[in-house]
Structure formats: C-alpha cells, structure tokens
Amino acid sequence: MTDLHIPYAIPTIALVAALALRAPMLWRAGRDPEVRATVLLLLWAAAVLVVITPVNIDRLNRATGIANIAAPWAYSFLTAFCATALTMIMRWREPPSELRRRRMIAIYWIYAGIIVGLWVTFFLADVPEPRIYDLDTYYASTPWMREHILLYVLAHAVSSLVAASMLARWYPKITKGWIKSGVICLQIGWACALAFDIAKLVAVAARWTGHNLDVLSTNVAPPFALLEAILVALGFTIPQAGPALQTRLRNGRDYRRLRPLWRTLRVTNAAAATARFGMLAPLDLKLMQREQRIHDALRVLAPYFDHATYQRHYTAAVADHGETRARGLAGAVAIQSAVAAYTAQRPLQAPGQPALIGPEVTDHLGAIGEALHRPRLLARVRPRTTSTESVTTHV
C-alpha cells in the first residue's frame, strides 16, 4: 500500500519545496499581486495533492466522521487552482486596466460559486460508503453526487481549454525566453489536464450506460492529474524564478571571480565598507560590498601602480590571449607589483604618472581575479614581458 502513495508524495514534496522557496519573496514583496498569486497557485496545487493522497483520504474520513469528505475539499482546492491560473495568465498577457480587473473579479466569483455548488451537492448526496480510489465511478449515478462530479470535472475542463486558448494566441507575441519556457510547460500541463478530464468523463459515462471502464478513472486519470499540478505550477514559477536564479548564479560567479583579487588587495587595509555580513545575507549585497572594498583598495594603491608596466604586459599578452584575458593578465601583474611597492612603502615618483587607476583596470576586475587565480599563467607572462623589455633596452 505504501508504494501506491509514492507517486503522490514526490510531486507533493516538490510543490511544498517550491512554496517554501517562494515564502521569502512573499515576505519581501507581499504587496505584489503576481507574487501573491504565484504563492496561492502553489498552495492550491499542493493542497490538492495532499488531500487526494489515499492515506490522507482515509485520515480525513476517520477524523471528521464524514465518509468521503475529502472529495469536496480536494475539488474545491482544484477549482481555486483553476481560477488562480486563469487570472495569472490575464496578468501576464494584458496590461493593467479596469476591464482586466472586472474580468478577473468575475472569474473569482464564478469559481467561488462553483466551490459553493460542490459543497451543496456533496451534502445533498447520499454517499455512506467510503471510497478511496474509485469515488467518481462508484457514485457516478447517485443523485447529487453525479452533479458534484460533473461540476468539478467540467469546471476543470473549461478552465483548461480557456487557459490553453489564451496562451496559444499569446505565444507568438512572447519575446522573453523565460516566459516562453513557462508557457510551454503550461500548455503541456493543460494537455495533461484535458487528458485527465476526458478519462474521468468517459469512465463516468460508461457507468451511466451500464458499462465498466473504471480503470480510466482509477489508473489512467491520476498520473495526468499529478503531471498537470507539477507542470502548471512549474510554468507559472519559471518566469519569476528563472531570472532571479540567473541573476543569483551570475552574482555568485562574479563574487567567486573577485575573491583572488580581494585577497591580494587586503594588505592595503582599506577602511571603507568594513561592515560584515552573515552567511544568509543576500548575495547581491555581498558582491556589492566586495566590489566596493576592491575599489577602495585600488584608490589606496594608486600611488604605487605603474601604468607603464601595465601597458607593456597588456601589449605582450593581447596577441596570444585576446582583449579580455590580456587586460586581466596585465592588471594582475601590475597590481601584484603595486602591492609589493606598497608593502615596501616605495611610491612611484616618476613625473606624469596618473593619480588614479583608470578604467583599463577597474572595468576588468573579474578578468583580473581570474588571472590571479592562475599563478602559472602569470608566471609565464611576466618573464616574457621582462625578456622583451630587456631586449628593447639593449637595442
């Protein structure tokens, strides 16, 4: 019996994890209606999967003393999920307007009425026998339960068709890759939703005609429902989480690239930006602090930085390594020389030396950090430059 619950547990855990990851954003941007709607969508999807898990159906029956009470709960969450999905698509594809606001309110009222109808029909129905796996087909011909089943299946099917239709018309106009990826997930998810609805309706209709196609309802339909929940939730999450993840990965890469440079410059004891952030501090804030510390250290190091040495190393390296890496190698060698001069307290006294380190260095901090992370490459570049300089001097 436990193995039968694994297919429910995996997507449920995934949705709960996604919901937990969205919680910090809800805390920071709780007034953003799109953020709230995404969290609600994940909440409804997770609630549906929690309630329809066979072991939880049995627990609800026992805890409440009402046979099959899980049905109106699960179908209510599913209906709320459909309403939230439709309104989220409208937020995506239509600019804010009074017409859009009225249409969204109408959707909420329509689906709220459907939820009320689900509870009314359930309590009017006579369903004394608990059914964990085959409720829809077992009670397919029962007065009021028949209407209860048709109400949730048709509401789900209509919302899936409307959502798929809106997205199909909007898809050719989408230019952003993350939104396009999300819409593809949504379209596949609603295809699964329609497969679920068709399987349910065929199985129920077979009962009405005296036939038994319960396997469509009990074995075929549930996997499509699980796929729908995951794909639709993923489709709505990708356009928001994708850019944020991309930014975080880029910030993490830049933060790591700058580490060797900052370690080289710490000897300057730059006084600015000395605040310490904890492990849980936002990565963009930590990156900004590291960049500020590096710029502060470079200002301290400016009187010791030999621009002529930088230019010689850059000229020697650019032919073999390209523009970006040559800037990094030249900057790394020149900064190491400047740090050595700073440690020995031997500022440059040559006339005409710029007072500040210019953009040829400050605009290539990441490349300099990478070069400092490759001491062997720097060791090869430095002797070559020194050798070239000696030959030129001799001539």
mmCIF file of C-alpha atoms in Angstrom:
data_model
loop_
_atom_site.group_PDB
_atom_site.id
_atom_site.type_symbol
_atom_site.label_atom_id
_atom_site.label_comp_id
_atom_site.label_asym_id
_atom_site.label_seq_id
_atom_site.Cartn_x
_atom_site.Cartn_y
_atom_site.Cartn_z
ATOM 1 C CA MET A 1 0.000 0.000 0.000
ATOM 2 C CA THR A 2 2.847 2.413 0.794
ATOM 3 C CA ASP A 3 4.260 2.068 -2.747
ATOM 4 C CA LEU A 4 0.961 3.351 -4.139
ATOM 5 C CA HIS A 5 1.487 6.618 -2.282
ATOM 6 C CA ILE A 6 4.957 7.361 -3.670
ATOM 7 C CA PRO A 7 3.616 8.900 -6.929
ATOM 8 C CA TYR A 8 1.600 11.334 -4.800
ATOM 9 C CA ALA A 9 4.409 12.047 -2.354
ATOM 10 C CA ILE A 10 7.058 13.061 -4.915
ATOM 11 C CA PRO A 11 5.114 15.910 -6.618
ATOM 12 C CA THR A 12 3.661 16.976 -3.267
ATOM 13 C CA ILE A 13 7.138 17.352 -1.758
ATOM 14 C CA ALA A 14 8.274 19.229 -4.877
ATOM 15 C CA LEU A 15 5.374 21.683 -4.623
ATOM 16 C CA VAL A 16 5.845 22.200 -0.894
ATOM 17 C CA ALA A 17 9.554 22.846 -1.508
ATOM 18 C CA ALA A 18 8.693 25.361 -4.242
ATOM 19 C CA LEU A 19 6.229 27.024 -1.879
ATOM 20 C CA ALA A 20 8.879 27.228 0.846
ATOM 21 C CA LEU A 21 11.323 28.804 -1.609
ATOM 22 C CA ARG A 22 8.733 31.413 -2.564
ATOM 23 C CA ALA A 23 7.997 32.314 1.062
ATOM 24 C CA PRO A 24 10.931 34.780 1.398
ATOM 25 C CA MET A 25 9.796 36.598 -1.734
ATOM 26 C CA LEU A 26 6.264 36.801 -0.337
ATOM 27 C CA TRP A 27 7.728 38.374 2.790
ATOM 28 C CA ARG A 28 9.752 40.929 0.812
ATOM 29 C CA ALA A 29 7.235 41.642 -1.966
ATOM 30 C CA GLY A 30 3.938 40.706 -0.363
ATOM 31 C CA ARG A 31 2.136 43.623 -1.999
ATOM 32 C CA ASP A 32 2.975 42.430 -5.499
ATOM 33 C CA PRO A 33 -0.231 40.746 -6.770
ATOM 34 C CA GLU A 34 1.736 38.474 -9.102
ATOM 35 C CA VAL A 35 3.879 37.183 -6.236
ATOM 36 C CA ARG A 36 0.785 36.585 -4.095
ATOM 37 C CA ALA A 37 -0.970 34.799 -6.955
ATOM 38 C CA THR A 38 2.038 32.526 -7.562
ATOM 39 C CA VAL A 39 2.172 31.561 -3.893
ATOM 40 C CA LEU A 40 -1.585 30.889 -3.873
ATOM 41 C CA LEU A 41 -1.292 28.763 -7.002
ATOM 42 C CA LEU A 42 1.428 26.627 -5.437
ATOM 43 C CA LEU A 43 -0.589 26.426 -2.221
ATOM 44 C CA TRP A 44 -3.746 25.203 -4.002
ATOM 45 C CA ALA A 45 -1.780 22.671 -6.076
ATOM 46 C CA ALA A 46 -0.018 21.309 -3.002
ATOM 47 C CA ALA A 47 -3.300 21.186 -1.065
ATOM 48 C CA VAL A 48 -4.960 19.147 -3.831
ATOM 49 C CA LEU A 49 -2.158 16.587 -3.815
ATOM 50 C CA VAL A 50 -2.086 16.387 -0.024
ATOM 51 C CA VAL A 51 -5.841 15.760 0.184
ATOM 52 C CA ILE A 52 -6.063 13.191 -2.644
ATOM 53 C CA THR A 53 -3.245 11.045 -1.282
ATOM 54 C CA PRO A 54 -5.032 7.778 -0.364
ATOM 55 C CA VAL A 55 -3.708 7.676 3.204
ATOM 56 C CA ASN A 56 -4.914 11.242 3.798
ATOM 57 C CA ILE A 57 -8.352 10.472 2.372
ATOM 58 C CA ASP A 58 -8.697 7.736 4.964
ATOM 59 C CA ARG A 59 -7.432 10.048 7.717
ATOM 60 C CA LEU A 60 -9.948 12.740 6.816
ATOM 61 C CA ASN A 61 -12.788 10.235 6.833
ATOM 62 C CA ARG A 62 -11.782 8.998 10.278
ATOM 63 C CA ALA A 63 -11.006 12.420 11.764
ATOM 64 C CA THR A 64 -14.294 14.041 10.669
ATOM 65 C CA GLY A 65 -16.554 11.011 10.841
ATOM 66 C CA ILE A 66 -17.933 12.011 7.399
ATOM 67 C CA ALA A 67 -17.430 9.474 4.648
ATOM 68 C CA ASN A 68 -15.737 10.841 1.503
ATOM 69 C CA ILE A 69 -15.352 14.370 2.920
ATOM 70 C CA ALA A 70 -12.021 14.573 1.081
ATOM 71 C CA ALA A 71 -13.927 14.928 -2.205
ATOM 72 C CA PRO A 72 -15.304 18.456 -1.738
ATOM 73 C CA TRP A 73 -12.061 19.576 -0.130
ATOM 74 C CA ALA A 74 -9.902 18.302 -3.000
ATOM 75 C CA TYR A 75 -12.250 19.555 -5.705
ATOM 76 C CA SER A 76 -12.544 22.961 -4.011
ATOM 77 C CA PHE A 77 -8.778 23.357 -3.951
ATOM 78 C CA LEU A 78 -8.660 22.229 -7.593
ATOM 79 C CA THR A 79 -11.282 24.825 -8.538
ATOM 80 C CA ALA A 80 -9.386 27.567 -6.696
ATOM 81 C CA PHE A 81 -6.264 26.439 -8.549
ATOM 82 C CA CYS A 82 -8.091 26.832 -11.880
ATOM 83 C CA ALA A 83 -9.325 30.334 -11.023
ATOM 84 C CA THR A 84 -5.885 31.496 -9.902
ATOM 85 C CA ALA A 85 -4.279 30.077 -13.045
ATOM 86 C CA LEU A 86 -6.716 31.906 -15.331
ATOM 87 C CA THR A 87 -6.209 35.232 -13.580
ATOM 88 C CA MET A 88 -2.432 34.815 -13.625
ATOM 89 C CA ILE A 89 -2.490 34.342 -17.395
ATOM 90 C CA MET A 90 -4.506 37.537 -17.662
ATOM 91 C CA ARG A 91 -1.899 39.351 -15.541
ATOM 92 C CA TRP A 92 0.817 38.105 -17.885
ATOM 93 C CA ARG A 93 -0.700 38.895 -21.246
ATOM 94 C CA GLU A 94 -2.778 42.019 -20.553
ATOM 95 C CA PRO A 95 -1.673 45.401 -19.202
ATOM 96 C CA PRO A 96 -3.476 46.656 -16.074
ATOM 97 C CA SER A 97 -6.871 48.125 -16.893
ATOM 98 C CA GLU A 98 -10.337 48.447 -15.458
ATOM 99 C CA LEU A 99 -11.606 45.852 -17.935
ATOM 100 C CA ARG A 100 -8.972 43.343 -16.850
ATOM 101 C CA ARG A 101 -9.792 43.972 -13.186
ATOM 102 C CA ARG A 102 -13.512 43.359 -13.788
ATOM 103 C CA ARG A 103 -12.835 40.189 -15.750
ATOM 104 C CA MET A 104 -10.597 38.830 -13.007
ATOM 105 C CA ILE A 105 -13.217 39.608 -10.355
ATOM 106 C CA ALA A 106 -15.828 37.832 -12.498
ATOM 107 C CA ILE A 107 -13.625 34.736 -12.679
ATOM 108 C CA TYR A 108 -13.198 34.698 -8.896
ATOM 109 C CA TRP A 109 -16.951 34.986 -8.363
ATOM 110 C CA ILE A 110 -17.768 32.270 -10.910
ATOM 111 C CA TYR A 111 -15.339 29.810 -9.388
ATOM 112 C CA ALA A 112 -16.380 30.738 -5.862
ATOM 113 C CA GLY A 113 -19.924 29.829 -6.929
ATOM 114 C CA ILE A 114 -18.651 26.507 -8.242
ATOM 115 C CA ILE A 115 -16.969 25.792 -4.907
ATOM 116 C CA VAL A 116 -20.236 26.551 -3.076
ATOM 117 C CA GLY A 117 -22.008 24.242 -5.523
ATOM 118 C CA LEU A 118 -19.532 21.456 -4.778
ATOM 119 C CA TRP A 119 -20.237 21.613 -1.056
ATOM 120 C CA VAL A 120 -24.007 21.888 -1.516
ATOM 121 C CA THR A 121 -24.196 18.913 -3.883
ATOM 122 C CA PHE A 122 -21.937 16.831 -1.645
ATOM 123 C CA PHE A 123 -24.078 17.315 1.452
ATOM 124 C CA LEU A 124 -27.260 16.681 -0.549
ATOM 125 C CA ALA A 125 -25.832 13.409 -1.860
ATOM 126 C CA ASP A 126 -26.055 10.087 -0.059
ATOM 127 C CA VAL A 127 -22.505 8.653 -0.033
ATOM 128 C CA PRO A 128 -22.222 6.495 3.095
ATOM 129 C CA GLU A 129 -19.625 4.040 1.748
ATOM 130 C CA PRO A 130 -16.038 5.428 1.946
ATOM 131 C CA ARG A 131 -14.306 5.094 -1.428
ATOM 132 C CA ILE A 132 -10.628 5.925 -1.555
ATOM 133 C CA TYR A 133 -9.751 5.053 -5.153
ATOM 134 C CA ASP A 134 -12.994 4.886 -7.156
ATOM 135 C CA LEU A 135 -15.319 7.512 -5.663
ATOM 136 C CA ASP A 136 -16.233 9.124 -9.005
ATOM 137 C CA THR A 137 -17.262 5.922 -10.763
ATOM 138 C CA TYR A 138 -18.747 4.186 -7.718
ATOM 139 C CA TYR A 139 -21.185 7.070 -7.145
ATOM 140 C CA ALA A 140 -21.459 8.139 -10.809
ATOM 141 C CA SER A 141 -25.218 7.504 -10.944
ATOM 142 C CA THR A 142 -26.082 8.684 -7.435
ATOM 143 C CA PRO A 143 -28.345 11.764 -7.255
ATOM 144 C CA TRP A 144 -26.438 14.956 -6.402
ATOM 145 C CA MET A 145 -23.116 13.131 -6.318
ATOM 146 C CA ARG A 146 -23.492 12.788 -10.070
ATOM 147 C CA GLU A 147 -23.869 16.573 -10.288
ATOM 148 C CA HIS A 148 -20.995 17.024 -7.840
ATOM 149 C CA ILE A 149 -18.637 15.026 -10.057
ATOM 150 C CA LEU A 150 -19.761 16.673 -13.277
ATOM 151 C CA LEU A 151 -19.415 20.126 -11.728
ATOM 152 C CA TYR A 152 -15.761 19.765 -10.806
ATOM 153 C CA VAL A 153 -14.738 17.887 -13.978
ATOM 154 C CA LEU A 154 -16.457 20.331 -16.350
ATOM 155 C CA ALA A 155 -15.192 23.392 -14.451
ATOM 156 C CA HIS A 156 -11.686 21.956 -14.655
ATOM 157 C CA ALA A 157 -12.018 21.138 -18.356
ATOM 158 C CA VAL A 158 -13.401 24.559 -19.270
ATOM 159 C CA SER A 159 -10.644 26.379 -17.380
ATOM 160 C CA SER A 160 -8.008 24.212 -19.087
ATOM 161 C CA LEU A 161 -9.450 24.901 -22.549
ATOM 162 C CA VAL A 162 -9.747 28.644 -21.916
ATOM 163 C CA ALA A 163 -6.228 28.850 -20.492
ATOM 164 C CA ALA A 164 -4.730 26.859 -23.368
ATOM 165 C CA SER A 165 -6.591 29.005 -25.896
ATOM 166 C CA MET A 166 -5.387 32.283 -24.330
ATOM 167 C CA LEU A 167 -1.800 31.067 -24.251
ATOM 168 C CA ALA A 168 -1.902 29.771 -27.834
ATOM 169 C CA ARG A 169 -2.966 33.212 -29.071
ATOM 170 C CA TRP A 170 -0.357 34.947 -26.927
ATOM 171 C CA TYR A 171 2.610 32.621 -27.569
ATOM 172 C CA PRO A 172 3.690 34.102 -30.960
ATOM 173 C CA LYS A 173 3.982 37.552 -29.340
ATOM 174 C CA ILE A 174 6.256 36.425 -26.484
ATOM 175 C CA THR A 175 9.840 37.653 -26.767
ATOM 176 C CA LYS A 176 11.254 36.769 -23.341
ATOM 177 C CA GLY A 177 12.799 33.307 -23.139
ATOM 178 C CA TRP A 178 11.829 32.586 -19.538
ATOM 179 C CA ILE A 179 8.163 33.415 -20.183
ATOM 180 C CA LYS A 180 8.195 31.295 -23.347
ATOM 181 C CA SER A 181 9.601 28.337 -21.374
ATOM 182 C CA GLY A 182 6.902 28.800 -18.750
ATOM 183 C CA VAL A 183 4.147 28.902 -21.370
ATOM 184 C CA ILE A 184 5.419 25.663 -22.941
ATOM 185 C CA CYS A 185 5.205 23.962 -19.533
ATOM 186 C CA LEU A 186 1.702 25.353 -19.064
ATOM 187 C CA GLN A 187 0.497 24.098 -22.440
ATOM 188 C CA ILE A 188 1.805 20.591 -21.738
ATOM 189 C CA GLY A 189 0.283 20.778 -18.262
ATOM 190 C CA TRP A 190 -3.150 21.686 -19.590
ATOM 191 C CA ALA A 191 -2.906 18.960 -22.207
ATOM 192 C CA CYS A 192 -2.464 16.582 -19.262
ATOM 193 C CA ALA A 193 -5.430 18.261 -17.553
ATOM 194 C CA LEU A 194 -7.656 17.625 -20.555
ATOM 195 C CA ALA A 195 -6.490 14.007 -20.711
ATOM 196 C CA PHE A 196 -7.474 13.687 -17.031
ATOM 197 C CA ASP A 197 -10.922 15.197 -17.690
ATOM 198 C CA ILE A 198 -11.578 13.013 -20.739
ATOM 199 C CA ALA A 199 -10.604 9.845 -18.855
ATOM 200 C CA LYS A 200 -12.882 10.793 -15.950
ATOM 201 C CA LEU A 201 -15.847 11.687 -18.164
ATOM 202 C CA VAL A 202 -15.561 8.527 -20.260
ATOM 203 C CA ALA A 203 -15.386 6.361 -17.126
ATOM 204 C CA VAL A 204 -18.405 8.117 -15.562
ATOM 205 C CA ALA A 205 -20.413 7.982 -18.805
ATOM 206 C CA ALA A 206 -19.654 4.259 -19.077
ATOM 207 C CA ARG A 207 -21.255 3.729 -15.663
ATOM 208 C CA TRP A 208 -24.360 5.592 -16.838
ATOM 209 C CA THR A 209 -24.715 3.177 -19.754
ATOM 210 C CA GLY A 210 -24.131 0.080 -17.651
ATOM 211 C CA HIS A 211 -20.518 -0.500 -18.643
ATOM 212 C CA ASN A 212 -17.378 -0.630 -16.533
ATOM 213 C CA LEU A 213 -14.414 1.474 -17.610
ATOM 214 C CA ASP A 214 -13.378 2.329 -14.064
ATOM 215 C CA VAL A 215 -9.724 1.734 -14.965
ATOM 216 C CA LEU A 216 -9.755 5.036 -16.841
ATOM 217 C CA SER A 217 -10.709 6.879 -13.663
ATOM 218 C CA THR A 218 -8.641 4.936 -11.146
ATOM 219 C CA ASN A 219 -5.461 4.141 -13.118
ATOM 220 C CA VAL A 220 -5.258 6.362 -16.204
ATOM 221 C CA ALA A 221 -6.506 9.730 -14.932
ATOM 222 C CA PRO A 222 -4.449 10.179 -11.695
ATOM 223 C CA PRO A 223 -0.990 10.305 -13.361
ATOM 224 C CA PHE A 224 -2.255 13.048 -15.671
ATOM 225 C CA ALA A 225 -3.503 14.998 -12.647
ATOM 226 C CA LEU A 226 -0.117 14.716 -10.947
ATOM 227 C CA LEU A 227 1.681 15.850 -14.105
ATOM 228 C CA GLU A 228 -0.717 18.747 -14.506
ATOM 229 C CA ALA A 229 -0.104 20.002 -10.975
ATOM 230 C CA ILE A 230 3.663 19.904 -11.409
ATOM 231 C CA LEU A 231 3.799 21.352 -14.938
ATOM 232 C CA VAL A 232 1.316 24.163 -14.350
ATOM 233 C CA ALA A 233 2.958 25.169 -11.077
ATOM 234 C CA LEU A 234 6.353 24.988 -12.800
ATOM 235 C CA GLY A 235 5.069 27.006 -15.747
ATOM 236 C CA PHE A 236 3.966 29.844 -13.517
ATOM 237 C CA THR A 237 7.117 29.693 -11.383
ATOM 238 C CA ILE A 238 9.749 29.646 -14.156
ATOM 239 C CA PRO A 239 9.168 33.217 -15.436
ATOM 240 C CA GLN A 240 9.654 34.596 -11.920
ATOM 241 C CA ALA A 241 12.234 32.191 -10.514
ATOM 242 C CA GLY A 242 14.265 31.854 -13.742
ATOM 243 C CA PRO A 243 15.563 35.438 -13.972
ATOM 244 C CA ALA A 244 16.135 35.540 -10.206
ATOM 245 C CA LEU A 245 18.127 32.285 -10.372
ATOM 246 C CA GLN A 246 20.070 33.566 -13.376
ATOM 247 C CA THR A 247 20.953 36.757 -11.512
ATOM 248 C CA ARG A 248 21.953 34.791 -8.424
ATOM 249 C CA LEU A 249 24.203 32.481 -10.453
ATOM 250 C CA ARG A 250 25.808 35.468 -12.182
ATOM 251 C CA ASN A 251 26.355 37.231 -8.839
ATOM 252 C CA GLY A 252 27.804 34.056 -7.367
ATOM 253 C CA ARG A 253 30.178 33.682 -10.311
ATOM 254 C CA ASP A 254 31.291 37.322 -10.046
ATOM 255 C CA TYR A 255 31.699 37.042 -6.269
ATOM 256 C CA ARG A 256 33.946 33.997 -6.647
ATOM 257 C CA ARG A 257 35.941 35.564 -9.506
ATOM 258 C CA LEU A 258 36.755 38.597 -7.354
ATOM 259 C CA ARG A 259 37.972 36.554 -4.369
ATOM 260 C CA PRO A 260 41.640 36.237 -5.505
ATOM 261 C CA LEU A 261 41.803 39.958 -6.268
ATOM 262 C CA TRP A 262 40.374 40.910 -2.891
ATOM 263 C CA ARG A 263 42.814 38.584 -1.110
ATOM 264 C CA THR A 264 45.677 40.276 -2.958
ATOM 265 C CA LEU A 265 44.441 43.766 -2.017
ATOM 266 C CA ARG A 266 43.637 43.133 1.649
ATOM 267 C CA VAL A 267 47.141 44.221 2.575
ATOM 268 C CA THR A 268 46.059 47.831 1.916
ATOM 269 C CA ASN A 269 43.647 47.724 4.896
ATOM 270 C CA ALA A 270 41.148 49.933 3.054
ATOM 271 C CA ALA A 271 38.952 51.468 5.767
ATOM 272 C CA ALA A 272 35.676 51.884 3.833
ATOM 273 C CA ALA A 273 32.922 49.261 3.650
ATOM 274 C CA THR A 274 34.086 47.351 6.726
ATOM 275 C CA ALA A 275 30.659 46.008 7.710
ATOM 276 C CA ARG A 276 30.474 42.224 7.909
ATOM 277 C CA PHE A 277 27.549 40.272 6.521
ATOM 278 C CA GLY A 278 26.401 36.896 7.768
ATOM 279 C CA MET A 279 26.165 33.701 5.736
ATOM 280 C CA LEU A 280 22.486 34.352 4.993
ATOM 281 C CA ALA A 281 22.992 37.888 3.671
ATOM 282 C CA PRO A 282 21.753 38.432 0.086
ATOM 283 C CA LEU A 283 24.441 37.570 -2.439
ATOM 284 C CA ASP A 284 23.994 40.802 -4.385
ATOM 285 C CA LEU A 285 24.716 42.770 -1.201
ATOM 286 C CA LYS A 286 27.863 40.730 -0.516
ATOM 287 C CA LEU A 287 29.003 41.221 -4.123
ATOM 288 C CA MET A 288 28.450 44.964 -3.889
ATOM 289 C CA GLN A 289 30.467 45.086 -0.672
ATOM 290 C CA ARG A 290 33.359 43.122 -2.218
ATOM 291 C CA GLU A 291 33.400 45.402 -5.259
ATOM 292 C CA GLN A 292 33.394 48.485 -3.017
ATOM 293 C CA ARG A 293 36.253 47.131 -0.929
ATOM 294 C CA ILE A 294 38.283 46.434 -4.076
ATOM 295 C CA HIS A 295 37.709 49.956 -5.397
ATOM 296 C CA ASP A 296 38.691 51.406 -2.012
ATOM 297 C CA ALA A 297 41.877 49.327 -2.009
ATOM 298 C CA LEU A 298 42.732 50.402 -5.556
ATOM 299 C CA ARG A 299 42.460 54.042 -4.517
ATOM 300 C CA VAL A 300 44.951 53.370 -1.731
ATOM 301 C CA LEU A 301 47.199 51.529 -4.183
ATOM 302 C CA ALA A 302 47.081 54.176 -6.937
ATOM 303 C CA PRO A 303 50.343 55.958 -5.981
ATOM 304 C CA TYR A 304 52.188 52.629 -6.272
ATOM 305 C CA PHE A 305 50.624 51.464 -9.556
ATOM 306 C CA ASP A 306 52.939 51.611 -12.582
ATOM 307 C CA HIS A 307 50.835 52.280 -15.679
ATOM 308 C CA ALA A 308 53.800 51.791 -17.989
ATOM 309 C CA THR A 309 54.322 48.289 -16.612
ATOM 310 C CA TYR A 310 50.642 47.558 -17.103
ATOM 311 C CA GLN A 311 50.783 48.715 -20.726
ATOM 312 C CA ARG A 312 53.856 46.595 -21.505
ATOM 313 C CA HIS A 313 52.237 43.468 -20.113
ATOM 314 C CA TYR A 314 48.994 44.170 -21.961
ATOM 315 C CA THR A 315 50.779 44.708 -25.294
ATOM 316 C CA ALA A 316 52.732 41.489 -24.850
ATOM 317 C CA ALA A 317 49.658 39.421 -23.893
ATOM 318 C CA VAL A 318 46.923 40.713 -26.204
ATOM 319 C CA ALA A 319 48.167 38.924 -29.335
ATOM 320 C CA ASP A 320 48.129 35.486 -27.668
ATOM 321 C CA HIS A 321 45.235 35.784 -25.239
ATOM 322 C CA GLY A 322 42.717 38.255 -26.648
ATOM 323 C CA GLU A 323 41.450 41.546 -25.259
ATOM 324 C CA THR A 324 39.666 40.464 -22.052
ATOM 325 C CA ARG A 325 42.232 37.964 -20.798
ATOM 326 C CA ALA A 326 45.127 40.288 -21.717
ATOM 327 C CA ARG A 327 43.515 43.047 -19.631
ATOM 328 C CA GLY A 328 43.206 40.568 -16.763
ATOM 329 C CA LEU A 329 46.800 39.337 -17.023
ATOM 330 C CA ALA A 330 48.271 42.827 -17.326
ATOM 331 C CA GLY A 331 46.146 44.100 -14.452
ATOM 332 C CA ALA A 332 47.058 41.156 -12.249
ATOM 333 C CA VAL A 333 50.817 41.545 -12.805
ATOM 334 C CA ALA A 334 50.675 45.335 -12.335
ATOM 335 C CA ILE A 335 48.581 45.033 -9.155
ATOM 336 C CA GLN A 336 50.970 42.461 -7.690
ATOM 337 C CA SER A 337 53.857 44.832 -8.382
ATOM 338 C CA ALA A 338 51.914 47.713 -6.832
ATOM 339 C CA VAL A 339 51.153 45.666 -3.714
ATOM 340 C CA ALA A 340 54.849 44.844 -3.377
ATOM 341 C CA ALA A 341 55.707 48.527 -3.714
ATOM 342 C CA TYR A 342 53.018 49.435 -1.164
ATOM 343 C CA THR A 343 54.358 46.861 1.296
ATOM 344 C CA ALA A 344 57.867 48.292 0.891
ATOM 345 C CA GLN A 345 56.454 51.850 1.052
ATOM 346 C CA ARG A 346 58.047 52.857 -2.257
ATOM 347 C CA PRO A 347 55.504 55.043 -4.084
ATOM 348 C CA LEU A 348 56.229 55.964 -7.691
ATOM 349 C CA GLN A 349 57.841 59.354 -8.061
ATOM 350 C CA ALA A 350 58.078 59.396 -11.841
ATOM 351 C CA PRO A 351 56.522 62.525 -13.337
ATOM 352 C CA GLY A 352 53.359 62.193 -15.381
ATOM 353 C CA GLN A 353 52.057 59.171 -13.522
ATOM 354 C CA PRO A 354 48.207 59.277 -13.283
ATOM 355 C CA ALA A 355 46.882 59.849 -9.788
ATOM 356 C CA LEU A 356 44.200 57.166 -10.124
ATOM 357 C CA ILE A 357 43.966 53.659 -11.510
ATOM 358 C CA GLY A 358 41.872 54.000 -14.643
ATOM 359 C CA PRO A 359 39.075 52.011 -16.320
ATOM 360 C CA GLU A 360 41.584 49.746 -18.086
ATOM 361 C CA VAL A 361 41.803 48.080 -14.655
ATOM 362 C CA THR A 362 38.548 48.930 -12.874
ATOM 363 C CA ASP A 363 36.413 47.768 -15.811
ATOM 364 C CA HIS A 364 38.092 44.335 -15.848
ATOM 365 C CA LEU A 365 38.118 43.311 -12.201
ATOM 366 C CA GLY A 366 36.606 39.898 -12.910
ATOM 367 C CA ALA A 367 39.251 39.097 -15.531
ATOM 368 C CA ILE A 368 41.984 40.248 -13.128
ATOM 369 C CA GLY A 369 40.563 37.996 -10.424
ATOM 370 C CA GLU A 370 40.609 35.034 -12.814
ATOM 371 C CA ALA A 371 44.210 35.808 -13.805
ATOM 372 C CA LEU A 372 45.286 35.929 -10.162
ATOM 373 C CA HIS A 373 43.674 32.500 -9.765
ATOM 374 C CA ARG A 374 46.130 31.180 -12.397
ATOM 375 C CA PRO A 375 49.588 31.849 -10.977
ATOM 376 C CA ARG A 376 51.310 29.575 -13.538
ATOM 377 C CA LEU A 377 49.940 31.592 -16.430
ATOM 378 C CA LEU A 378 51.042 34.816 -14.724
ATOM 379 C CA ALA A 379 54.482 33.335 -14.167
ATOM 380 C CA ARG A 380 54.761 32.615 -17.903
ATOM 381 C CA VAL A 381 53.578 36.094 -18.907
ATOM 382 C CA ARG A 382 55.885 38.016 -16.546
ATOM 383 C CA PRO A 383 59.233 36.575 -17.759
ATOM 384 C CA ARG A 384 58.229 37.049 -21.391
ATOM 385 C CA THR A 385 57.479 40.713 -20.775
ATOM 386 C CA THR A 386 60.669 41.193 -18.812
ATOM 387 C CA SER A 387 62.667 39.491 -21.579
ATOM 388 C CA THR A 388 61.084 41.678 -24.255
ATOM 389 C CA GLU A 389 61.746 44.777 -22.165
ATOM 390 C CA SER A 390 65.449 43.812 -21.749
ATOM 391 C CA VAL A 391 65.942 43.245 -25.482
ATOM 392 C CA THR A 392 64.332 46.580 -26.279
ATOM 393 C CA THR A 393 66.529 48.375 -23.757
ATOM 394 C CA HIS A 394 69.675 46.706 -25.161
ATOM 395 C CA VAL A 395 68.853 47.679 -28.708
#
